[in-house]
């Protein structure tokens, strides 16, 4: 499902009852290292703009309880990252 555009502040102010991830390059956990209490009914993934999130945006997301996730050492374009994480999550949860 694709929702209407929100500012990051608007998104962070929304209910945090869902499982949320933010894709960040670097030494963050990779998908096989993530542990979920159960299969989330809704899983939201934040994918940064070209050039990535700035430090303030990353800090705000982490303070809001959004879990960081790395896809590996390569920096992917936003449209490639979306397809990649969708496929990986389907595999992770046994839906592929």
PDB file of C-alpha atoms in Angstrom:
ATOM      1  CA  UNK A   1       0.000   0.000   0.000  1.00  0.00           C
ATOM      2  CA  UNK A   2       1.338   3.433  -0.860  1.00  0.00           C
ATOM      3  CA  UNK A   3       0.193   6.227   1.427  1.00  0.00           C
ATOM      4  CA  UNK A   4       0.082   9.976   0.758  1.00  0.00           C
ATOM      5  CA  UNK A   5       3.295  11.920   1.180  1.00  0.00           C
ATOM      6  CA  UNK A   6       4.175  13.102   4.665  1.00  0.00           C
ATOM      7  CA  UNK A   7       6.983  15.187   6.029  1.00  0.00           C
ATOM      8  CA  UNK A   8       9.383  13.237   8.217  1.00  0.00           C
ATOM      9  CA  UNK A   9       8.095  15.122  11.274  1.00  0.00           C
ATOM     10  CA  UNK A  10       4.525  14.203  10.336  1.00  0.00           C
ATOM     11  CA  UNK A  11       5.486  10.574   9.888  1.00  0.00           C
ATOM     12  CA  UNK A  12       7.311  10.434  13.211  1.00  0.00           C
ATOM     13  CA  UNK A  13       4.323  11.992  14.970  1.00  0.00           C
ATOM     14  CA  UNK A  14       2.049   9.229  13.624  1.00  0.00           C
ATOM     15  CA  UNK A  15       1.292   6.190  15.715  1.00  0.00           C
ATOM     16  CA  UNK A  16       4.297   3.978  16.364  1.00  0.00           C
ATOM     17  CA  UNK A  17       2.270   0.785  16.823  1.00  0.00           C
ATOM     18  CA  UNK A  18       3.700  -0.594  13.609  1.00  0.00           C
ATOM     19  CA  UNK A  19       7.102  -2.161  13.128  1.00  0.00           C
ATOM     20  CA  UNK A  20       9.286   0.438  11.419  1.00  0.00           C
ATOM     21  CA  UNK A  21      12.760   0.197   9.899  1.00  0.00           C
ATOM     22  CA  UNK A  22      15.106   2.782   8.410  1.00  0.00           C
ATOM     23  CA  UNK A  23      17.640   1.759   5.788  1.00  0.00           C
ATOM     24  CA  UNK A  24      21.061   3.104   6.709  1.00  0.00           C
ATOM     25  CA  UNK A  25      24.441   2.210   5.267  1.00  0.00           C
ATOM     26  CA  UNK A  26      27.208   1.171   7.591  1.00  0.00           C
ATOM     27  CA  UNK A  27      27.589  -1.073  10.584  1.00  0.00           C
ATOM     28  CA  UNK A  28      23.915  -1.511  11.317  1.00  0.00           C
ATOM     29  CA  UNK A  29      22.301  -4.947  11.580  1.00  0.00           C
ATOM     30  CA  UNK A  30      21.494  -6.725   8.365  1.00  0.00           C
ATOM     31  CA  UNK A  31      18.203  -8.483   7.778  1.00  0.00           C
ATOM     32  CA  UNK A  32      19.269 -11.955   9.005  1.00  0.00           C
ATOM     33  CA  UNK A  33      20.340 -10.361  12.316  1.00  0.00           C
ATOM     34  CA  UNK A  34      16.975  -8.690  12.962  1.00  0.00           C
ATOM     35  CA  UNK A  35      14.646 -10.397  15.382  1.00  0.00           C
ATOM     36  CA  UNK A  36      10.898  -9.848  15.349  1.00  0.00           C
ATOM     37  CA  UNK A  37       8.694 -11.045  18.217  1.00  0.00           C
ATOM     38  CA  UNK A  38       6.235 -12.248  15.586  1.00  0.00           C
ATOM     39  CA  UNK A  39       5.581 -11.630  11.917  1.00  0.00           C
ATOM     40  CA  UNK A  40       4.517  -7.986  11.745  1.00  0.00           C
ATOM     41  CA  UNK A  41       1.117  -7.368  10.218  1.00  0.00           C
ATOM     42  CA  UNK A  42       2.401  -4.039   8.912  1.00  0.00           C
ATOM     43  CA  UNK A  43       6.068  -3.285   8.356  1.00  0.00           C
ATOM     44  CA  UNK A  44       7.151   0.154   7.205  1.00  0.00           C
ATOM     45  CA  UNK A  45      10.595   0.858   5.757  1.00  0.00           C
ATOM     46  CA  UNK A  46      12.051   4.341   5.386  1.00  0.00           C
ATOM     47  CA  UNK A  47      14.307   4.744   2.367  1.00  0.00           C
ATOM     48  CA  UNK A  48      16.349   7.907   2.189  1.00  0.00           C
ATOM     49  CA  UNK A  49      16.526  10.425  -0.626  1.00  0.00           C
ATOM     50  CA  UNK A  50      19.497  10.751  -2.950  1.00  0.00           C
ATOM     51  CA  UNK A  51      22.403  11.613  -0.668  1.00  0.00           C
ATOM     52  CA  UNK A  52      20.769   9.842   2.266  1.00  0.00           C
ATOM     53  CA  UNK A  53      19.199  11.065   5.474  1.00  0.00           C
ATOM     54  CA  UNK A  54      21.034  13.815   7.343  1.00  0.00           C
ATOM     55  CA  UNK A  55      22.286  13.230  10.896  1.00  0.00           C
ATOM     56  CA  UNK A  56      19.317  15.050  12.456  1.00  0.00           C
ATOM     57  CA  UNK A  57      16.820  12.945  10.529  1.00  0.00           C
ATOM     58  CA  UNK A  58      18.574   9.713  11.502  1.00  0.00           C
ATOM     59  CA  UNK A  59      18.692  10.781  15.142  1.00  0.00           C
ATOM     60  CA  UNK A  60      14.978  11.689  15.145  1.00  0.00           C
ATOM     61  CA  UNK A  61      14.064   8.325  13.614  1.00  0.00           C
ATOM     62  CA  UNK A  62      16.138   6.348  16.083  1.00  0.00           C
ATOM     63  CA  UNK A  63      14.684   8.328  19.013  1.00  0.00           C
ATOM     64  CA  UNK A  64      11.204   7.487  17.684  1.00  0.00           C
ATOM     65  CA  UNK A  65      12.048   3.783  17.970  1.00  0.00           C
ATOM     66  CA  UNK A  66      12.604   3.122  14.291  1.00  0.00           C
ATOM     67  CA  UNK A  67      15.100   0.291  13.944  1.00  0.00           C
ATOM     68  CA  UNK A  68      18.132   0.723  11.666  1.00  0.00           C
ATOM     69  CA  UNK A  69      18.870  -1.812   8.943  1.00  0.00           C
ATOM     70  CA  UNK A  70      21.731  -2.082   6.448  1.00  0.00           C
ATOM     71  CA  UNK A  71      21.485  -3.798   3.080  1.00  0.00           C
ATOM     72  CA  UNK A  72      25.242  -4.297   2.790  1.00  0.00           C
ATOM     73  CA  UNK A  73      28.256  -2.259   1.751  1.00  0.00           C
ATOM     74  CA  UNK A  74      26.737  -0.791  -1.420  1.00  0.00           C
ATOM     75  CA  UNK A  75      24.704   2.408  -1.537  1.00  0.00           C
ATOM     76  CA  UNK A  76      21.603   1.744  -3.641  1.00  0.00           C
ATOM     77  CA  UNK A  77      19.452   4.268  -5.440  1.00  0.00           C
ATOM     78  CA  UNK A  78      16.069   4.808  -3.744  1.00  0.00           C
ATOM     79  CA  UNK A  79      14.113   2.925  -6.409  1.00  0.00           C
ATOM     80  CA  UNK A  80      16.567   0.003  -6.300  1.00  0.00           C
ATOM     81  CA  UNK A  81      16.562  -0.055  -2.490  1.00  0.00           C
ATOM     82  CA  UNK A  82      12.747  -0.270  -2.470  1.00  0.00           C
ATOM     83  CA  UNK A  83      12.711  -3.299  -4.772  1.00  0.00           C
ATOM     84  CA  UNK A  84      15.603  -4.935  -2.934  1.00  0.00           C
ATOM     85  CA  UNK A  85      14.161  -4.581   0.572  1.00  0.00           C
ATOM     86  CA  UNK A  86      10.713  -5.701  -0.621  1.00  0.00           C
ATOM     87  CA  UNK A  87      12.190  -8.872  -2.084  1.00  0.00           C
ATOM     88  CA  UNK A  88      14.408  -9.536   0.923  1.00  0.00           C
ATOM     89  CA  UNK A  89      11.518  -9.099   3.359  1.00  0.00           C
ATOM     90  CA  UNK A  90       9.355 -11.470   1.340  1.00  0.00           C
ATOM     91  CA  UNK A  91      12.158 -14.042   1.509  1.00  0.00           C
ATOM     92  CA  UNK A  92      12.774 -13.388   5.209  1.00  0.00           C
ATOM     93  CA  UNK A  93       9.122 -13.997   6.094  1.00  0.00           C
ATOM     94  CA  UNK A  94       8.752 -17.007   3.779  1.00  0.00           C
ATOM     95  CA  UNK A  95       6.546 -15.274   1.234  1.00  0.00           C
ATOM     96  CA  UNK A  96       8.811 -15.696  -1.797  1.00  0.00           C
TER      97      UNK A  96
END
